[in-house]
Coordinates of C-alpha atoms in Angstrom, one line a residue:
Chain A
X1 CA -10.4 -3.5 8.5
X2 CA -9.0 0.0 8.1
X3 CA -6.0 0.8 5.9
X4 CA -3.7 3.8 6.2
X5 CA -1.4 4.9 3.4
X6 CA 1.1 7.5 4.4
X7 CA 3.3 9.5 2.0
X8 CA 6.3 11.1 3.6
X9 CA 8.8 13.5 2.1
X10 CA 11.9 13.5 4.3
X11 CA 14.4 16.3 4.5
X12 CA 17.6 15.2 2.6
X13 CA 19.8 15.7 5.7
X14 CA 17.4 13.8 7.9
X15 CA 17.1 10.5 6.1
X16 CA 19.2 8.5 8.5
X17 CA 17.4 9.8 11.5
X18 CA 14.1 9.1 9.8
X19 CA 15.1 5.5 9.0
X20 CA 16.0 4.9 12.7
X21 CA 12.7 6.3 13.8
X22 CA 10.5 4.4 11.4
X23 CA 12.4 1.2 12.1
X24 CA 11.6 1.4 15.7
X25 CA 8.0 2.6 15.2
X26 CA 7.1 -0.1 12.6
X27 CA 8.7 -2.9 14.6
X28 CA 7.1 -1.8 17.9
X29 CA 3.7 -1.3 16.3
X30 CA 3.7 -4.8 14.9
X31 CA 5.0 -6.3 18.1
X32 CA 2.9 -4.5 20.7
X33 CA -0.3 -3.6 18.9
X34 CA -2.5 -6.6 18.2
X35 CA -4.8 -4.3 16.2
X36 CA -2.1 -3.6 13.7
X37 CA -2.2 -6.4 11.1
X38 CA 0.4 -5.0 8.6
X39 CA 3.0 -2.2 8.5
X40 CA 5.1 -2.1 5.4
X41 CA 7.7 0.6 4.9
X42 CA 8.7 1.5 1.3
X43 CA 11.1 3.8 -0.3
X44 CA 10.1 5.3 -3.6
X45 CA 12.2 4.3 -6.6
X46 CA 13.8 7.3 -8.1
X47 CA 13.1 9.6 -5.1
X48 CA 15.4 8.7 -2.2
X49 CA 13.6 11.2 0.1
X50 CA 10.1 9.9 -0.4
X51 CA 8.7 7.0 1.6
X52 CA 5.3 5.2 1.7
X53 CA 3.9 3.4 4.6
X54 CA 1.1 0.8 4.1
X55 CA -0.6 0.0 7.4
X56 CA -3.6 -2.3 7.9
X57 CA -5.5 -2.1 11.2
X58 CA -8.3 -4.3 12.7
X59 CA -10.6 -1.3 12.6
X60 CA -10.6 2.5 13.0
X61 CA -10.4 2.3 16.7
X62 CA -7.1 0.2 16.5
X63 CA -5.6 3.1 14.5
X64 CA -7.2 6.3 15.9
X65 CA -7.1 5.2 19.5
X66 CA -4.7 2.4 20.2
X67 CA -2.0 3.3 17.7
X68 CA -2.1 7.0 18.3
X69 CA -1.9 6.4 22.1
X70 CA 1.1 4.1 21.9
X71 CA 4.4 5.4 23.3
X72 CA 6.4 4.3 20.2
X73 CA 4.0 6.4 18.1
X74 CA 4.6 9.5 20.3
X75 CA 8.4 9.0 19.8
X76 CA 7.9 8.7 16.1
X77 CA 5.8 11.8 15.9
X78 CA 8.6 13.8 17.7
X79 CA 11.2 12.4 15.2
X80 CA 8.8 13.1 12.3
X81 CA 8.5 16.8 13.3
X82 CA 12.3 17.0 12.8
X83 CA 12.6 14.9 9.7
X84 CA 9.6 15.5 7.5
X85 CA 9.6 18.4 5.1
X86 CA 6.9 21.0 5.5
X87 CA 3.6 19.7 4.0
X88 CA 5.4 16.4 3.3
X89 CA 3.1 14.1 5.3
X90 CA -0.1 13.0 3.6
X91 CA -2.4 10.3 5.1
X92 CA -4.9 8.5 2.9
X93 CA -7.5 6.3 4.7
X94 CA -9.0 3.4 2.7
X95 CA -11.1 0.2 2.9
X96 CA -10.5 -3.0 1.0
X97 CA -12.9 -3.5 -1.9
X98 CA -12.4 -7.3 -1.7
X99 CA -11.7 -8.1 1.9
X100 CA -11.5 -11.8 1.3
X101 CA -8.4 -11.3 -0.7
X102 CA -6.6 -9.4 2.1
X103 CA -4.9 -12.2 4.0
X104 CA -4.7 -10.2 7.2
X105 CA -8.4 -9.2 7.0
X106 CA -9.5 -12.8 7.1
X107 CA -7.9 -13.2 10.5
X108 CA -10.2 -10.5 12.0
X109 CA -13.2 -11.9 13.8
X110 CA -16.4 -10.0 13.2
Chain B
X1 CA 10.8 -7.5 -4.5
X2 CA 9.2 -4.7 -6.4
X3 CA 6.1 -2.8 -5.2
X4 CA 3.6 -0.9 -7.3
X5 CA 1.2 1.6 -5.8
X6 CA -1.5 2.8 -8.2
X7 CA -3.8 5.7 -7.5
X8 CA -6.9 5.8 -9.7
X9 CA -9.6 8.4 -10.1
X10 CA -12.6 6.8 -11.7
X11 CA -15.3 8.7 -13.6
X12 CA -18.4 8.9 -11.4
X13 CA -20.6 7.1 -14.0
X14 CA -18.0 4.4 -14.5
X15 CA -17.6 3.0 -11.0
X16 CA -19.5 -0.2 -11.5
X17 CA -17.7 -1.0 -14.8
X18 CA -14.4 -0.2 -13.1
X19 CA -15.2 -2.5 -10.1
X20 CA -16.0 -5.4 -12.5
X21 CA -12.7 -4.9 -14.4
X22 CA -10.5 -4.6 -11.3
X23 CA -12.2 -7.6 -9.7
X24 CA -11.3 -9.8 -12.7
X25 CA -7.8 -8.3 -13.1
X26 CA -6.8 -8.6 -9.4
X27 CA -8.2 -12.2 -9.1
X28 CA -6.5 -13.3 -12.4
X29 CA -3.2 -11.7 -11.5
X30 CA -3.1 -13.5 -8.2
X31 CA -4.2 -16.8 -9.7
X32 CA -2.2 -16.9 -12.9
X33 CA 1.0 -14.9 -12.1
X34 CA 3.3 -16.6 -9.7
X35 CA 5.4 -13.4 -9.8
X36 CA 2.6 -11.4 -8.2
X37 CA 2.8 -11.9 -4.4
X38 CA 0.1 -9.4 -3.4
X39 CA -2.7 -7.4 -5.0
X40 CA -4.8 -5.4 -2.6
X41 CA -7.6 -3.2 -4.0
X42 CA -8.8 -0.3 -1.8
X43 CA -11.4 2.5 -2.0
X44 CA -10.4 5.8 -0.4
X45 CA -12.6 6.8 2.6
X46 CA -14.4 10.0 1.8
X47 CA -13.8 9.8 -2.0
X48 CA -15.9 7.1 -3.6
X49 CA -14.3 7.7 -7.0
X50 CA -10.7 7.2 -5.8
X51 CA -9.1 3.8 -5.5
X52 CA -5.6 2.6 -4.5
X53 CA -4.0 -0.6 -5.6
X54 CA -1.1 -2.1 -3.6
X55 CA 0.8 -4.7 -5.7
X56 CA 3.9 -6.6 -4.7
X57 CA 5.9 -8.5 -7.4
X58 CA 8.8 -10.9 -7.1
X59 CA 10.9 -8.4 -9.0
X60 CA 10.7 -5.8 -11.8
X61 CA 10.6 -8.4 -14.5
X62 CA 7.5 -10.0 -12.9
X63 CA 5.7 -6.6 -13.2
X64 CA 7.1 -5.0 -16.3
X65 CA 7.2 -8.1 -18.5
X66 CA 5.0 -10.9 -17.0
X67 CA 2.2 -8.8 -15.7
X68 CA 2.0 -6.4 -18.6
X69 CA 2.0 -9.2 -21.1
X70 CA -0.9 -11.1 -19.4
X71 CA -4.2 -11.2 -21.2
X72 CA -6.2 -10.1 -18.1
X73 CA -3.9 -7.0 -17.9
X74 CA -4.7 -6.1 -21.5
X75 CA -8.4 -6.4 -20.8
X76 CA -8.1 -4.2 -17.7
X77 CA -6.1 -1.6 -19.6
X78 CA -9.0 -1.4 -22.2
X79 CA -11.6 -1.0 -19.4
X80 CA -9.3 1.5 -17.7
X81 CA -9.2 3.7 -20.8
X82 CA -13.0 4.0 -20.5
X83 CA -13.3 4.3 -16.7
X84 CA -10.3 6.4 -15.4
X85 CA -10.6 10.2 -15.5
X86 CA -8.0 12.1 -17.6
X87 CA -4.7 12.2 -15.6
X88 CA -6.3 10.1 -13.0
X89 CA -3.9 7.2 -13.1
X90 CA -0.6 7.6 -11.1
X91 CA 1.9 4.8 -10.6
X92 CA 4.5 4.9 -7.8
X93 CA 7.2 2.2 -7.8
X94 CA 8.8 1.4 -4.5
X95 CA 11.1 -1.0 -2.7
X96 CA 10.7 -2.3 0.9
X97 CA 13.1 -0.7 3.4
X98 CA 12.8 -3.7 5.8
X99 CA 12.2 -6.7 3.4
X100 CA 12.3 -9.1 6.4
X101 CA 9.0 -7.6 7.6
X102 CA 7.2 -8.1 4.3
X103 CA 5.7 -11.6 4.7
X104 CA 5.5 -12.2 1.0
X105 CA 9.1 -11.1 0.4
X106 CA 10.4 -13.7 2.7
X107 CA 8.9 -16.3 0.3
X108 CA 11.0 -15.1 -2.6
X109 CA 14.1 -17.2 -3.2
X110 CA 17.2 -15.2 -4.0

């Protein structure tokens, strides 16, 4: 299991465009990528231009290869280039400390 | 639904103590707090001293009042004071943009 936390600062005049793009990208990722186990989109309280994505993948390959090669990801990257403020995209990669307590992780066959 | 993201930088010589404390706190929160819908504990890849918690609560009250009043939370705060580096605890509060895609959120009765 491989977890990706994404912090995004959106340009104030691009929020609607960003929301359309992340709506399509998160829905398509969940629907078409069996390696994506979770894709939560959050807006930060008190900062309407900051968003956090919480994505869980089967493994690193499912993220680095399958997700990044998907057409919906390419479309999102293009929208992202328009909508995200300079330096406003930060990825954090992580691994669960207690995988047995991650419901999606227990579905992954070793 | 109310989401809490916690970034924690642990003192290098306190990692084992921190892991014991967060093990107890996350398990007890999930077991004894019906208002806590999710409590994922992650370690950041490439930074063995940084951890991220992803917690989803029924609502703000479940976090601010029920969670913070729980005895296991008090015990964790005490351990935290010993284990977390100065300035190494950052909370981010957030709300889901697409609540229908958060499995736990769909269990919450309005």
